[in-house]
CSV table of C-alpha atoms in Angstrom, one decimal:
chain,number,residue,atom,x,y,z
A,589,UNK,CA,26.3,31.0,27.2
A,590,UNK,CA,22.9,31.5,26.4
A,591,UNK,CA,23.5,32.9,23.3
A,592,UNK,CA,26.4,30.2,22.0
A,593,UNK,CA,23.7,27.6,23.4
A,594,UNK,CA,20.9,28.8,21.1
A,595,UNK,CA,23.3,29.3,17.9
A,596,UNK,CA,25.0,25.7,18.8
A,597,UNK,CA,21.2,24.0,18.7
A,598,UNK,CA,19.6,26.2,15.6
A,599,UNK,CA,22.9,25.1,13.3
A,600,UNK,CA,22.2,21.4,14.7
A,601,UNK,CA,18.5,22.0,14.4
A,602,UNK,CA,20.2,23.0,10.8
A,603,UNK,CA,22.1,20.4,9.9
A,604,UNK,CA,19.0,18.2,11.0
A,605,UNK,CA,17.0,19.5,8.4
A,606,UNK,CA,19.1,19.7,5.6
A,607,UNK,CA,19.9,16.0,6.4
A,608,UNK,CA,16.5,15.4,6.1
A,609,UNK,CA,15.4,17.5,3.3
A,610,UNK,CA,18.7,15.7,1.4
A,611,UNK,CA,16.7,12.9,1.7
A,612,UNK,CA,12.7,12.4,0.8
A,613,UNK,CA,12.3,10.1,-1.2
A,614,UNK,CA,12.2,6.8,1.0
A,615,UNK,CA,14.7,4.6,1.2
A,616,UNK,CA,13.1,1.0,1.0
A,617,UNK,CA,13.2,-1.5,3.8
A,618,UNK,CA,14.2,-4.8,2.8
A,619,UNK,CA,11.1,-7.6,3.5
A,620,UNK,CA,10.8,-9.7,6.4
A,621,UNK,CA,11.4,-13.8,5.4
A,622,UNK,CA,8.1,-14.9,4.7
A,623,UNK,CA,5.4,-16.8,5.9
A,624,UNK,CA,2.3,-19.0,5.3
A,625,UNK,CA,-0.2,-16.9,5.5
A,626,UNK,CA,-4.6,-16.8,5.7
A,627,UNK,CA,-6.5,-14.1,4.1
A,628,UNK,CA,-9.0,-12.4,5.4
A,629,UNK,CA,-11.8,-13.0,2.9
A,630,UNK,CA,-14.5,-14.2,5.2
A,631,UNK,CA,-15.7,-17.4,3.8
A,632,UNK,CA,-17.8,-18.7,1.5
A,633,UNK,CA,-20.0,-14.8,1.0
A,634,UNK,CA,-16.7,-14.3,-0.1
A,635,UNK,CA,-16.9,-10.4,1.8
A,636,UNK,CA,-13.6,-8.9,2.0
A,637,UNK,CA,-11.3,-7.3,-0.2
A,638,UNK,CA,-7.5,-8.5,1.3
A,639,UNK,CA,-4.6,-6.2,0.1
A,640,UNK,CA,-1.4,-7.4,1.4
A,641,UNK,CA,1.7,-6.4,1.0
A,642,UNK,CA,5.1,-9.0,0.7
A,643,UNK,CA,7.4,-6.9,2.2
A,644,UNK,CA,6.0,-6.1,5.8
A,645,UNK,CA,3.9,-9.0,6.1
A,646,UNK,CA,0.8,-6.5,6.3
A,647,UNK,CA,-3.1,-7.0,4.9
A,648,UNK,CA,-5.5,-4.7,5.0
A,649,UNK,CA,-9.0,-5.3,4.4
A,650,UNK,CA,-13.3,-3.6,3.5
A,651,UNK,CA,-15.8,-5.1,2.6
A,652,UNK,CA,-16.8,-5.7,-1.2
A,653,UNK,CA,-19.7,-2.8,-0.6
A,654,UNK,CA,-17.5,0.0,1.0
A,655,UNK,CA,-17.1,1.3,-1.9
A,656,UNK,CA,-18.2,2.4,-5.9
A,657,UNK,CA,-15.9,4.5,-7.4
A,658,UNK,CA,-12.2,5.0,-7.5
A,659,UNK,CA,-10.1,8.2,-8.7
A,660,UNK,CA,-6.7,8.1,-10.5
A,661,UNK,CA,-4.4,10.1,-8.5
A,662,UNK,CA,-2.3,10.9,-11.5
A,663,UNK,CA,-1.7,13.3,-14.1
A,664,UNK,CA,-4.9,11.4,-16.5
A,665,UNK,CA,-8.0,12.2,-14.8
A,666,UNK,CA,-10.1,8.6,-14.5
A,667,UNK,CA,-12.6,6.8,-12.3
A,668,UNK,CA,-13.0,2.9,-12.3
A,669,UNK,CA,-16.0,1.1,-11.0
A,670,UNK,CA,-16.1,-1.6,-8.1
A,671,UNK,CA,-15.9,-4.9,-10.3
A,672,UNK,CA,-15.8,-7.0,-7.2
A,673,UNK,CA,-19.9,-6.5,-6.7
A,674,UNK,CA,-21.1,-6.6,-10.7
A,675,UNK,CA,-20.9,-2.4,-11.0
A,676,UNK,CA,-21.7,-1.6,-14.7
A,677,UNK,CA,-22.7,2.1,-16.3
A,678,UNK,CA,-23.6,3.5,-19.7
A,679,UNK,CA,-23.6,6.7,-21.8
A,680,UNK,CA,-27.1,8.1,-21.5
A,681,UNK,CA,-27.9,9.3,-24.8
A,682,UNK,CA,-28.1,12.9,-24.8
A,683,UNK,CA,-28.3,13.7,-21.3
A,684,UNK,CA,-25.9,16.7,-20.6
A,685,UNK,CA,-27.7,18.0,-17.1
A,686,UNK,CA,-27.8,15.5,-14.5
A,687,UNK,CA,-31.2,17.3,-12.6
A,688,UNK,CA,-33.1,15.8,-16.0
A,689,UNK,CA,-33.4,11.8,-16.7
A,690,UNK,CA,-36.0,10.9,-15.6
A,691,UNK,CA,-35.9,6.9,-14.6
A,692,UNK,CA,-38.4,6.0,-18.2
A,693,UNK,CA,-35.3,8.1,-20.3
A,694,UNK,CA,-33.1,4.8,-19.4
A,695,UNK,CA,-36.0,1.8,-19.1
A,696,UNK,CA,-33.5,0.0,-22.2
A,697,UNK,CA,-30.1,1.2,-21.8
A,698,UNK,CA,-30.6,-0.6,-18.2
A,699,UNK,CA,-31.5,-3.7,-20.2
A,700,UNK,CA,-28.2,-3.7,-21.7
A,701,UNK,CA,-26.6,-1.9,-19.0
A,702,UNK,CA,-25.6,-5.1,-17.2
A,703,UNK,CA,-22.9,-8.0,-16.0
A,704,UNK,CA,-22.5,-11.3,-16.3
A,705,UNK,CA,-25.7,-11.7,-18.8
A,706,UNK,CA,-23.8,-13.7,-21.6
A,707,UNK,CA,-24.6,-10.6,-23.4
A,708,UNK,CA,-21.1,-10.8,-25.7
A,709,UNK,CA,-21.4,-6.4,-26.0
A,710,UNK,CA,-21.8,-6.3,-21.9
A,711,UNK,CA,-17.6,-5.3,-21.8
A,712,UNK,CA,-18.7,-2.2,-23.1
A,713,UNK,CA,-19.4,-1.2,-19.9
A,714,UNK,CA,-17.2,-2.9,-17.0
A,715,UNK,CA,-13.5,-0.6,-17.1
A,716,UNK,CA,-10.4,-3.5,-18.6
A,717,UNK,CA,-10.4,-6.8,-16.9
A,718,UNK,CA,-6.2,-6.1,-18.1
A,719,UNK,CA,-6.3,-3.4,-15.0
A,720,UNK,CA,-4.4,-0.5,-17.7
A,721,UNK,CA,-7.1,1.5,-16.8
A,722,UNK,CA,-5.2,4.8,-17.5
A,723,UNK,CA,-4.1,3.5,-20.9
A,724,UNK,CA,-7.3,1.0,-21.3
A,725,UNK,CA,-11.0,1.7,-22.0
A,726,UNK,CA,-13.0,2.7,-18.7
A,727,UNK,CA,-16.9,2.7,-18.2
A,728,UNK,CA,-16.5,6.4,-17.7
A,729,UNK,CA,-15.3,7.7,-20.1
A,730,UNK,CA,-12.1,9.9,-19.6
A,731,UNK,CA,-13.3,13.5,-17.6
A,732,UNK,CA,-12.7,16.0,-20.3
A,733,UNK,CA,-11.8,19.7,-19.7
A,734,UNK,CA,-14.6,21.3,-21.1
A,735,UNK,CA,-17.3,20.2,-18.2
A,736,UNK,CA,-20.2,19.9,-21.2
A,737,UNK,CA,-18.1,16.8,-22.7
A,738,UNK,CA,-18.7,15.0,-19.9
A,739,UNK,CA,-22.4,12.9,-19.6
A,740,UNK,CA,-24.3,11.4,-17.8
A,741,UNK,CA,-24.1,7.5,-16.8
A,742,UNK,CA,-26.7,5.6,-15.7
A,743,UNK,CA,-25.0,3.2,-13.3
A,744,UNK,CA,-25.3,-0.1,-11.9
A,745,UNK,CA,-24.8,-0.5,-8.9
A,746,UNK,CA,-24.2,-4.2,-8.9
A,747,UNK,CA,-25.3,-6.2,-5.7
A,748,UNK,CA,-25.1,-6.5,-2.0
A,749,UNK,CA,-22.9,-9.5,-0.4
A,750,UNK,CA,-25.1,-12.4,0.3
A,751,UNK,CA,-27.1,-13.0,3.9
A,752,UNK,CA,-28.1,-16.5,3.3
A,753,UNK,CA,-26.4,-20.3,3.8
A,754,UNK,CA,-23.5,-21.2,1.2
A,755,UNK,CA,-23.5,-25.1,0.8
A,756,UNK,CA,-20.3,-26.6,1.7
A,757,UNK,CA,-17.8,-26.2,-0.8
A,758,UNK,CA,-20.3,-23.4,-2.5
A,759,UNK,CA,-19.4,-19.8,-3.1
A,760,UNK,CA,-22.5,-17.2,-4.2
A,761,UNK,CA,-20.7,-13.6,-4.7
A,762,UNK,CA,-24.0,-11.6,-5.0
A,763,UNK,CA,-26.9,-11.0,-3.2
A,764,UNK,CA,-29.7,-8.3,-3.7
A,765,UNK,CA,-29.5,-6.0,-6.1
A,766,UNK,CA,-28.0,-2.7,-5.1
A,767,UNK,CA,-30.3,-0.3,-7.4
A,768,UNK,CA,-29.9,2.6,-9.8
A,769,UNK,CA,-28.0,5.9,-9.5
A,770,UNK,CA,-27.3,8.5,-12.6
A,771,UNK,CA,-23.3,10.2,-12.0
A,772,UNK,CA,-21.8,12.7,-14.3
A,773,UNK,CA,-18.1,14.4,-13.6
A,774,UNK,CA,-16.5,17.1,-14.5
A,775,UNK,CA,-12.8,18.1,-13.5
A,776,UNK,CA,-11.8,20.0,-10.4
A,777,UNK,CA,-9.3,22.2,-10.3
A,778,UNK,CA,-6.6,19.1,-10.5
A,779,UNK,CA,-9.1,16.8,-9.1
A,780,UNK,CA,-13.0,15.9,-9.6
A,781,UNK,CA,-16.6,16.9,-8.7
A,782,UNK,CA,-19.1,14.4,-8.4
A,783,UNK,CA,-23.2,14.4,-9.4
A,784,UNK,CA,-25.1,11.3,-8.7
A,785,UNK,CA,-28.9,10.6,-7.2
A,786,UNK,CA,-31.5,8.3,-8.0
A,787,UNK,CA,-32.7,8.2,-11.1
A,788,UNK,CA,-36.1,9.9,-10.5
A,789,UNK,CA,-34.6,12.6,-8.6
A,790,UNK,CA,-34.6,16.1,-10.1
A,791,UNK,CA,-31.9,17.6,-8.0
A,792,UNK,CA,-28.6,16.0,-6.8
A,793,UNK,CA,-25.2,15.5,-4.7
A,794,UNK,CA,-22.1,17.0,-5.6
A,795,UNK,CA,-19.4,16.2,-4.1
A,796,UNK,CA,-15.6,17.3,-4.7
A,797,UNK,CA,-12.5,14.4,-4.8
A,798,UNK,CA,-8.8,15.4,-4.2
A,799,UNK,CA,-6.0,13.7,-6.1
A,800,UNK,CA,-3.4,12.1,-3.4
A,801,UNK,CA,-0.3,11.5,-4.9
A,802,UNK,CA,0.6,9.2,-2.0
A,803,UNK,CA,-2.1,7.0,-3.5
A,804,UNK,CA,-3.5,4.7,-6.2
A,805,UNK,CA,-6.6,6.3,-6.8
A,806,UNK,CA,-9.1,7.7,-4.3
A,807,UNK,CA,-11.5,6.0,-3.5
A,808,UNK,CA,-16.0,7.1,-3.0
A,809,UNK,CA,-19.4,5.2,-1.7
A,810,UNK,CA,-22.4,6.4,-3.7
A,811,UNK,CA,-24.1,4.7,-1.0
A,812,UNK,CA,-23.2,6.2,2.2
A,813,UNK,CA,-22.5,9.8,0.3
A,814,UNK,CA,-18.5,9.9,1.5
A,815,UNK,CA,-14.8,9.5,1.1
A,816,UNK,CA,-12.8,7.1,2.1
A,817,UNK,CA,-9.5,5.1,1.7
A,818,UNK,CA,-9.4,1.7,0.2
A,819,UNK,CA,-6.1,0.8,-0.9
A,820,UNK,CA,-2.9,1.2,1.2
A,821,UNK,CA,-0.6,4.0,-0.4
A,822,UNK,CA,0.5,3.1,-3.5
A,823,UNK,CA,3.7,1.2,-3.6
A,824,UNK,CA,2.5,-0.7,0.3
A,825,UNK,CA,0.3,-3.8,-1.5
A,826,UNK,CA,1.6,-6.2,-4.1
A,827,UNK,CA,-1.9,-8.5,-4.0
A,828,UNK,CA,-5.6,-8.3,-4.0
A,829,UNK,CA,-7.6,-11.4,-3.0
A,830,UNK,CA,-11.2,-10.3,-4.8
A,831,UNK,CA,-14.3,-11.6,-6.3
A,832,UNK,CA,-13.7,-10.1,-10.3
A,833,UNK,CA,-15.3,-8.7,-13.0
A,834,UNK,CA,-14.0,-10.3,-15.6
A,835,UNK,CA,-14.6,-11.4,-19.2
A,836,UNK,CA,-15.7,-15.0,-21.1
A,837,UNK,CA,-14.3,-14.8,-24.7
A,838,UNK,CA,-17.7,-14.1,-27.0
A,839,UNK,CA,-19.4,-14.5,-24.0
A,840,UNK,CA,-18.6,-10.9,-22.2
A,841,UNK,CA,-18.4,-10.6,-18.5
A,842,UNK,CA,-18.8,-12.8,-15.9
A,843,UNK,CA,-18.5,-12.6,-12.3
A,844,UNK,CA,-15.4,-15.1,-9.8
A,845,UNK,CA,-14.5,-15.3,-6.6
A,846,UNK,CA,-11.2,-16.1,-5.3
A,847,UNK,CA,-9.7,-14.3,-7.7
A,848,UNK,CA,-6.0,-12.5,-7.3
A,849,UNK,CA,-4.7,-9.8,-8.3
A,850,UNK,CA,-1.3,-7.6,-8.8
A,851,UNK,CA,-1.1,-4.3,-7.9
A,852,UNK,CA,0.0,-3.1,-11.6
A,853,UNK,CA,-0.4,0.6,-11.1
A,854,UNK,CA,1.6,0.4,-8.3
A,855,UNK,CA,4.4,-1.0,-10.4
A,856,UNK,CA,4.6,-5.2,-9.3
A,857,UNK,CA,5.3,-7.7,-12.4
A,858,UNK,CA,4.0,-11.4,-12.0
A,859,UNK,CA,4.7,-14.6,-13.4
A,860,UNK,CA,4.0,-17.7,-13.3
A,861,UNK,CA,6.4,-20.8,-13.4
A,862,UNK,CA,4.6,-24.4,-14.7
A,863,UNK,CA,6.7,-27.2,-13.6
A,864,UNK,CA,6.6,-30.7,-15.6
A,865,UNK,CA,6.0,-34.1,-14.2
A,866,UNK,CA,7.6,-35.8,-12.4
A,867,UNK,CA,8.6,-32.9,-10.3
A,868,UNK,CA,6.2,-31.9,-7.7
A,869,UNK,CA,5.8,-28.6,-7.7
A,870,UNK,CA,7.0,-28.1,-3.9
A,871,UNK,CA,9.7,-29.0,-4.5
A,872,UNK,CA,10.2,-26.8,-7.4
A,873,UNK,CA,9.5,-24.5,-5.0
A,874,UNK,CA,11.4,-25.0,-2.6
A,875,UNK,CA,14.3,-24.8,-5.3
A,876,UNK,CA,13.9,-22.3,-6.7
A,877,UNK,CA,16.4,-18.9,-5.7
A,878,UNK,CA,16.8,-15.4,-7.3
A,879,UNK,CA,19.4,-17.2,-10.4
A,880,UNK,CA,16.3,-19.4,-11.3
A,881,UNK,CA,14.9,-15.6,-12.0
A,882,UNK,CA,13.6,-14.9,-15.6
A,883,UNK,CA,13.2,-11.4,-15.5
A,884,UNK,CA,11.4,-12.1,-19.7
A,885,UNK,CA,8.9,-13.8,-18.3
A,886,UNK,CA,7.6,-10.6,-16.2
A,887,UNK,CA,3.8,-8.9,-16.6
A,888,UNK,CA,3.2,-6.0,-16.3
A,889,UNK,CA,-0.3,-5.1,-18.0
A,890,UNK,CA,-1.8,-7.3,-17.0
A,891,UNK,CA,-2.8,-7.6,-12.9
A,892,UNK,CA,-4.5,-10.6,-13.7
A,893,UNK,CA,-1.3,-13.0,-13.9
A,894,UNK,CA,-2.2,-15.1,-11.1
A,895,UNK,CA,-6.0,-14.0,-11.3
A,896,UNK,CA,-8.1,-18.0,-10.7
A,897,UNK,CA,-4.8,-19.6,-11.7
A,898,UNK,CA,-4.2,-21.1,-9.2
A,899,UNK,CA,-6.9,-23.2,-8.2
A,900,UNK,CA,-9.5,-25.8,-8.9
A,901,UNK,CA,-13.2,-25.0,-8.1
A,902,UNK,CA,-14.5,-28.2,-10.6
A,903,UNK,CA,-11.9,-31.3,-9.4
A,904,UNK,CA,-11.8,-34.6,-9.8
A,905,UNK,CA,-11.3,-35.2,-5.9
A,906,UNK,CA,-12.8,-31.3,-5.2
A,907,UNK,CA,-12.4,-28.3,-3.9
A,908,UNK,CA,-8.2,-28.3,-4.9
A,909,UNK,CA,-5.2,-25.3,-5.6
A,910,UNK,CA,-3.2,-26.6,-8.8
A,911,UNK,CA,-0.1,-27.9,-6.9
A,912,UNK,CA,2.1,-27.5,-10.7
A,913,UNK,CA,2.7,-24.1,-10.0
A,914,UNK,CA,3.4,-21.0,-8.1
A,915,UNK,CA,4.0,-17.7,-8.9
A,916,UNK,CA,7.1,-15.3,-9.0
A,917,UNK,CA,6.6,-11.2,-7.8
A,918,UNK,CA,8.8,-8.4,-8.4
A,919,UNK,CA,8.0,-5.4,-6.3
A,920,UNK,CA,7.6,-1.5,-6.6
A,921,UNK,CA,10.5,-2.0,-4.8
A,922,UNK,CA,12.5,-4.8,-7.3
A,923,UNK,CA,12.7,-7.5,-5.0
A,924,UNK,CA,11.6,-10.6,-5.6
A,925,UNK,CA,9.1,-13.4,-4.0
A,926,UNK,CA,7.7,-17.1,-4.5
A,927,UNK,CA,4.2,-17.6,-3.6
A,928,UNK,CA,2.6,-20.5,-3.7
A,929,UNK,CA,-0.6,-21.3,-2.9
A,930,UNK,CA,-1.2,-24.1,-0.7
A,931,UNK,CA,-5.6,-24.2,-0.2
A,932,UNK,CA,-8.6,-22.5,-1.2
A,933,UNK,CA,-10.8,-23.9,1.6
A,934,UNK,CA,-10.9,-23.8,5.0
A,935,UNK,CA,-10.1,-27.5,6.2
A,936,UNK,CA,-14.3,-28.5,6.5
A,937,UNK,CA,-14.2,-27.4,2.7
A,938,UNK,CA,-15.2,-24.6,3.1
A,939,UNK,CA,-14.8,-21.6,0.6
A,940,UNK,CA,-13.8,-18.4,1.2
A,941,UNK,CA,-10.2,-19.5,3.5
A,942,UNK,CA,-7.4,-19.6,1.5
A,943,UNK,CA,-4.1,-19.7,2.0
A,944,UNK,CA,-0.2,-19.1,0.6
A,945,UNK,CA,3.4,-19.4,1.8
A,946,UNK,CA,6.2,-17.2,0.2
A,947,UNK,CA,9.5,-16.3,0.0
A,948,UNK,CA,11.7,-13.3,-0.2
A,949,UNK,CA,14.6,-14.2,-3.3
């Protein structure tokens, strides 16, 4: 009798395990009904990055200074900078040994590896602002299989979060300078090896970064010598509230507050709906249904579709969200959402307290 029970248990377990193996791919769960959201950006210094998932209604938060470099988890070997703190990087000419680089070797380069200094050439020292990091340009070139082809970079570590008082209605995106580092990255099997040090150091630290296919990137803090999770899993967030290094045509890079990015690498697309007068934006938003979606308008090659287009920081009536527009988002699971921004300040007029509402279609 015990043998019969044992065989039955094993057979049942085998069937159950077979069912699991036959259904390894996760099944997309229908999104929640939507809501009004107050993302925790953190006020006029905008200290936090917020990664928001529309399907579950959940946000993940980190301080902007928590990380410095992000390492792509896909087939290519690409590394990006933390643009939310004005980082930049430039290749040090003829440098192959990181330990031989001294601060005196990069004096001139430090003058050019800058952000928001109104030099059109500074776009060479930041990652592509469209978010097409895999096919586009990155400040640190794609990591080559041959170690000798991977040079040493001068890295401008950007700025800390401002610690002082900010006037009501104003915003301050950066505080003290975070200094400089030298960095050299090579491949380590299917992952990365990072060599890094202060400029005048004759030795360097090393860390190995392993790719994790559940995430778009693995993140590392050069300042704190540690790897950490920043973004949620690659299909578990849709939009990000952040400070962002953008480009002004003819003037180079510039830093923007109140910026909203879409999860381009995770397969999220978005487009903007401008509502012509005399219709109101709220009326058009409320009446917009899935049948009104224009699939040809989705943008899948630029994560700045929302960007800063939702707000007017110099409005004649003070700080305001634009009432004549809303956005349509398609997530990686094929669900559609409409989203509109209803506030960019707190009720007291303090920047960094945005609000939006959204609804699945």
